[in-house]
Every structure is written in structure tokens, then in C-alpha cells.
Amino acid sequence: GNLSSVMLPFVPRTGFGTTMGAQVFFLVWAFLPILYASYFVLLMIMTQKTRSRVACWLQRFMCGFGICHMLFWTDVVAYAYGRGLVNPHQAVFHWTERWAWRFAIYVPIWQNCTSGHWYSGHRHFPIIGKLVHYFAKIWVILFFCFQTINADIFRTVEFVFGYKKASLITILGWDDANPLMRKLRYPYFRALVHMWCFYALLHVLGFKLYRIFVQRDDTLMPRRTRNNRIEEGGL
């Protein structure tokens, strides 16, 4: 039946069509937030391999932001098909979700490129690792320029201060109708599909996994002396 006849007033809807979209979204969003929260937790654990203290804390901020959004804020985002709750602040959390999605793309590429994991990631054909390393760098630069800068940063600022939405292309006065400008645009959904294909290709090519070791630090555990006295461990 019609969405308006089967959903409560605080549930977002399209206003037309059947409830099939609501059922699909319900199934997807029943487990997707916890999967993404777990994904950000793993990325946060891997920040221990980051050599730069500034980069380490910046990555941890991104991961913490993603965890908070996926666990606590994602239900405040009101999309069609019954996802989230209609509320006065839904537009704010729509933008926090956008940045959570962006961080989910940036952090693993940042970690793999700066650690040299992809560069030396193939045991039998090292040249493949080098190609993947530089390809990922070029890819993320294009995504940063023509999605994050062109749309996200400017539009977030304009949303906060109430300006009319624009893009980097229009601000610079370039011809937005130019076919070249259209090809340079790199929307998020296209980038996400490309990244899924990219990671699947890495698996098929046989790249080694990024191992995570979680173990007890024995230097912080109490130890016994010859006189059977307990001493506190230290670094």
C-alpha cells in the first residue's frame, strides 16, 4: 500500500510507491551501522602503526567521529523509506553522516600508503604493489579535490552559515556545463563503488593482509622478586 498509510508520522517516507523500499532499508540499516562502527574500531587500532603523532591523533579523531555517528547519531538522519526519525535537526546529522562516509574512505588509504603496506604488499610481484601504491595516491587526490573540496567543504560551511550552496567549480567561475568539468566530478557513490572493486581486486591479486596484534603488555604487569615480593612493572 501507500507509505503514508502504513508508517507513523515521525518516520520519513517518499510519499509514493509501495513499502518495498522501507523493507529493504530496514534490513540493511539493521546491521550496517554496527558493521561500520566495527570497521572504524579496527582502523583506530591500526593507528598504532602510524609514525607521526599528529597523523595518528588525526586518524583517531576521524575514527572516533565515525564510531560516534554510527552508534548514536545515524538514527537522527531522516531519509526516505523509513530510515531514521523525522526531527528538526536531521539536516545537521545528515552532514555528520556525509563526513563519516568520507572518513571511512580516507583513513584506510592514508594508513596503507603512509605505512608502505601496499608498496610492499605483493610477495611474488613487487611491481604490482608499487603500482597500487601510486594509483591509490592519485585516486584519493582526485576524490579529495573534486568531491571533498568541490562539494563537501564549501557546502558544509555554507550550510552552517546559511549561504546558498555552491561548489569549487562555480566559485572559481569555471564553466560548469563544460564536458571536461563533468568528467572531473567524482561523486561519492561512484567513488564508493570504485573502492569496493579496488579492494576486491587486491584480494584477487593476492595482496597480504594487514595483520593486527592485540596482546598484553608484560612490562606493565606486576612481577615477583627473589624474596617473593611483588613489584610494579614499568616502561
XYZ file of C-alpha atoms in Angstrom:
235
model
C 0.000 0.000 0.000
C 0.927 3.651 0.147
C 3.737 4.561 2.552
C 1.663 7.212 4.318
C -0.963 4.628 5.282
C 1.395 2.169 6.976
C 4.026 4.376 8.679
C 3.911 6.537 11.774
C 4.186 10.341 11.330
C 7.779 10.533 12.666
C 9.050 8.005 10.077
C 10.415 9.569 6.847
C 8.821 8.465 3.596
C 8.888 9.115 -0.135
C 5.197 9.916 -0.376
C 4.581 7.465 -3.182
C 5.125 3.861 -4.145
C 4.974 0.683 -2.062
C 6.593 -0.385 1.202
C 9.270 -2.467 -0.566
C 11.845 0.291 -0.200
C 11.111 0.547 3.529
C 11.592 -3.194 3.966
C 14.933 -3.170 2.135
C 16.200 -0.172 4.069
C 15.075 -1.727 7.341
C 17.059 -4.879 6.633
C 20.182 -3.003 5.522
C 20.236 -0.488 8.353
C 19.581 -3.173 10.941
C 23.230 -4.259 10.692
C 25.090 -1.632 8.626
C 25.753 0.845 11.491
C 27.345 -1.785 13.745
C 29.445 -3.049 10.834
C 30.735 0.448 10.129
C 31.329 1.093 13.839
C 33.401 -2.118 13.991
C 35.225 -1.028 10.843
C 36.192 2.277 12.478
C 37.316 0.441 15.634
C 39.710 -1.688 13.558
C 41.014 1.416 11.796
C 41.600 3.044 15.184
C 43.592 0.013 16.356
C 45.722 0.235 13.214
C 46.643 3.840 14.005
C 49.307 2.383 16.314
C 51.348 1.756 13.166
C 51.264 5.453 12.241
C 54.668 7.020 12.884
C 53.608 10.655 13.016
C 51.950 11.597 16.303
C 49.892 14.323 14.614
C 48.688 11.955 11.876
C 47.948 9.295 14.495
C 45.700 11.571 16.551
C 44.016 12.964 13.428
C 43.193 9.436 12.269
C 41.906 8.590 15.746
C 39.675 11.650 15.665
C 38.243 10.538 12.310
C 37.675 7.013 13.624
C 36.110 8.271 16.854
C 33.851 10.588 14.876
C 32.750 7.671 12.687
C 32.106 5.427 15.705
C 30.021 8.090 17.477
C 27.970 8.774 14.378
C 27.267 5.143 13.521
C 26.338 4.233 17.094
C 24.451 7.319 18.285
C 23.720 9.820 15.507
C 22.767 7.786 12.445
C 19.174 7.277 13.632
C 18.680 11.049 13.684
C 19.295 11.192 9.928
C 15.892 11.110 8.223
C 15.941 9.569 4.751
C 13.143 8.119 2.691
C 11.887 4.550 3.106
C 11.681 4.724 6.885
C 15.344 5.233 7.723
C 15.832 7.381 10.803
C 13.368 9.700 12.540
C 11.885 12.960 11.317
C 13.182 15.709 13.602
C 14.216 19.410 13.479
C 17.936 18.555 13.495
C 18.006 15.929 10.751
C 19.893 18.189 8.324
C 22.760 18.632 10.814
C 23.223 14.905 11.246
C 22.893 14.416 7.514
C 26.145 16.384 7.222
C 27.838 14.467 10.053
C 26.977 11.282 8.177
C 28.492 12.653 4.986
C 31.772 13.271 6.798
C 31.653 9.831 8.436
C 31.395 8.275 4.966
C 34.310 10.380 3.731
C 36.490 9.401 6.701
C 35.680 5.745 6.019
C 37.318 6.153 2.602
C 40.261 8.366 3.583
C 41.598 6.644 6.706
C 42.423 3.178 5.262
C 44.064 4.675 2.171
C 46.054 7.057 4.385
C 47.216 4.192 6.595
C 48.121 1.832 3.762
C 50.005 4.465 1.756
C 51.982 6.018 4.628
C 52.911 2.653 6.146
C 54.104 1.239 2.823
C 51.768 -1.729 3.204
C 50.599 -1.674 -0.406
C 54.026 -0.672 -1.704
C 55.481 -3.981 -0.477
C 52.183 -5.814 -0.291
C 52.724 -8.435 -3.002
C 55.251 -11.166 -2.306
C 55.681 -12.515 -5.824
C 55.248 -9.412 -7.999
C 56.544 -6.317 -6.140
C 55.859 -4.091 -9.140
C 52.130 -4.635 -8.616
C 52.430 -3.282 -5.086
C 54.206 -0.174 -6.329
C 51.534 0.426 -8.982
C 48.737 0.019 -6.434
C 50.527 2.379 -4.026
C 50.767 5.232 -6.528
C 47.366 4.538 -8.067
C 45.732 4.882 -4.626
C 47.532 8.186 -4.042
C 46.349 9.608 -7.378
C 42.824 8.301 -6.794
C 42.478 9.837 -3.326
C 43.825 13.191 -4.554
C 41.169 13.274 -7.301
C 38.454 12.346 -4.814
C 39.666 14.969 -2.354
C 39.769 17.738 -4.977
C 36.597 17.015 -6.924
C 34.367 15.710 -4.143
C 35.571 16.850 -0.711
C 36.781 20.319 -1.725
C 34.425 20.877 -4.647
C 31.292 19.933 -2.722
C 31.667 18.869 0.906
C 33.849 21.559 2.479
C 32.214 24.514 0.752
C 28.689 23.182 1.213
C 29.260 22.333 4.874
C 30.442 25.881 5.550
C 27.549 27.296 3.558
C 25.093 25.087 5.456
C 26.458 26.236 8.822
C 26.336 29.939 7.913
C 23.181 29.769 5.799
C 24.703 30.658 2.432
C 23.473 29.434 -0.893
C 25.015 26.092 -1.825
C 27.812 26.264 -4.381
C 30.847 24.298 -5.440
C 34.505 24.989 -6.033
C 33.909 24.997 -9.789
C 31.253 27.702 -9.559
C 33.223 29.742 -7.020
C 36.252 29.807 -9.343
C 33.984 30.915 -12.184
C 34.667 27.910 -14.392
C 32.121 26.736 -16.935
C 30.078 24.168 -15.045
C 28.494 22.920 -18.289
C 31.871 22.123 -19.832
C 32.157 18.359 -20.595
C 35.619 18.334 -19.011
C 34.199 19.653 -15.735
C 31.564 16.928 -15.789
C 34.249 14.269 -16.204
C 36.291 15.733 -13.355
C 33.352 15.498 -10.973
C 33.793 12.482 -8.723
C 30.575 11.831 -6.761
C 30.740 9.842 -3.546
C 28.648 6.899 -4.725
C 30.834 6.413 -7.787
C 33.927 6.594 -5.585
C 32.438 4.048 -3.169
C 31.738 1.554 -5.956
C 35.254 2.046 -7.316
C 36.729 1.406 -3.862
C 34.737 -1.806 -3.448
C 36.072 -3.001 -6.796
C 39.577 -1.848 -5.854
C 39.677 -3.788 -2.564
C 38.154 -6.844 -4.239
C 40.886 -6.662 -6.891
C 43.562 -6.536 -4.184
C 42.140 -9.706 -2.686
C 42.070 -11.452 -6.068
C 45.649 -10.385 -6.825
C 46.823 -11.949 -3.563
C 47.932 -8.942 -1.531
C 48.916 -9.826 2.020
C 46.538 -8.884 4.794
C 47.066 -6.082 7.269
C 47.595 -8.056 10.481
C 46.521 -6.631 13.832
C 48.125 -7.910 17.023
C 46.356 -7.295 20.317
C 48.408 -8.603 23.232
C 49.137 -7.940 26.874
C 51.992 -5.588 27.706
C 54.034 -7.586 30.229
C 56.083 -4.521 31.153
C 53.035 -3.096 32.916
C 52.244 -6.299 34.880
C 53.381 -6.865 38.491
C 56.414 -9.150 38.836
C 57.864 -11.099 41.745
C 61.409 -10.747 43.089
C 63.587 -13.456 44.624
C 62.091 -12.627 48.047
C 58.612 -13.281 46.644
C 57.724 -9.569 46.830
C 55.559 -8.018 44.188
C 56.946 -5.053 42.272
C 55.032 -2.873 39.879
C 56.103 -3.096 36.278
C 57.119 -0.047 34.319
C 58.268 1.135 30.959
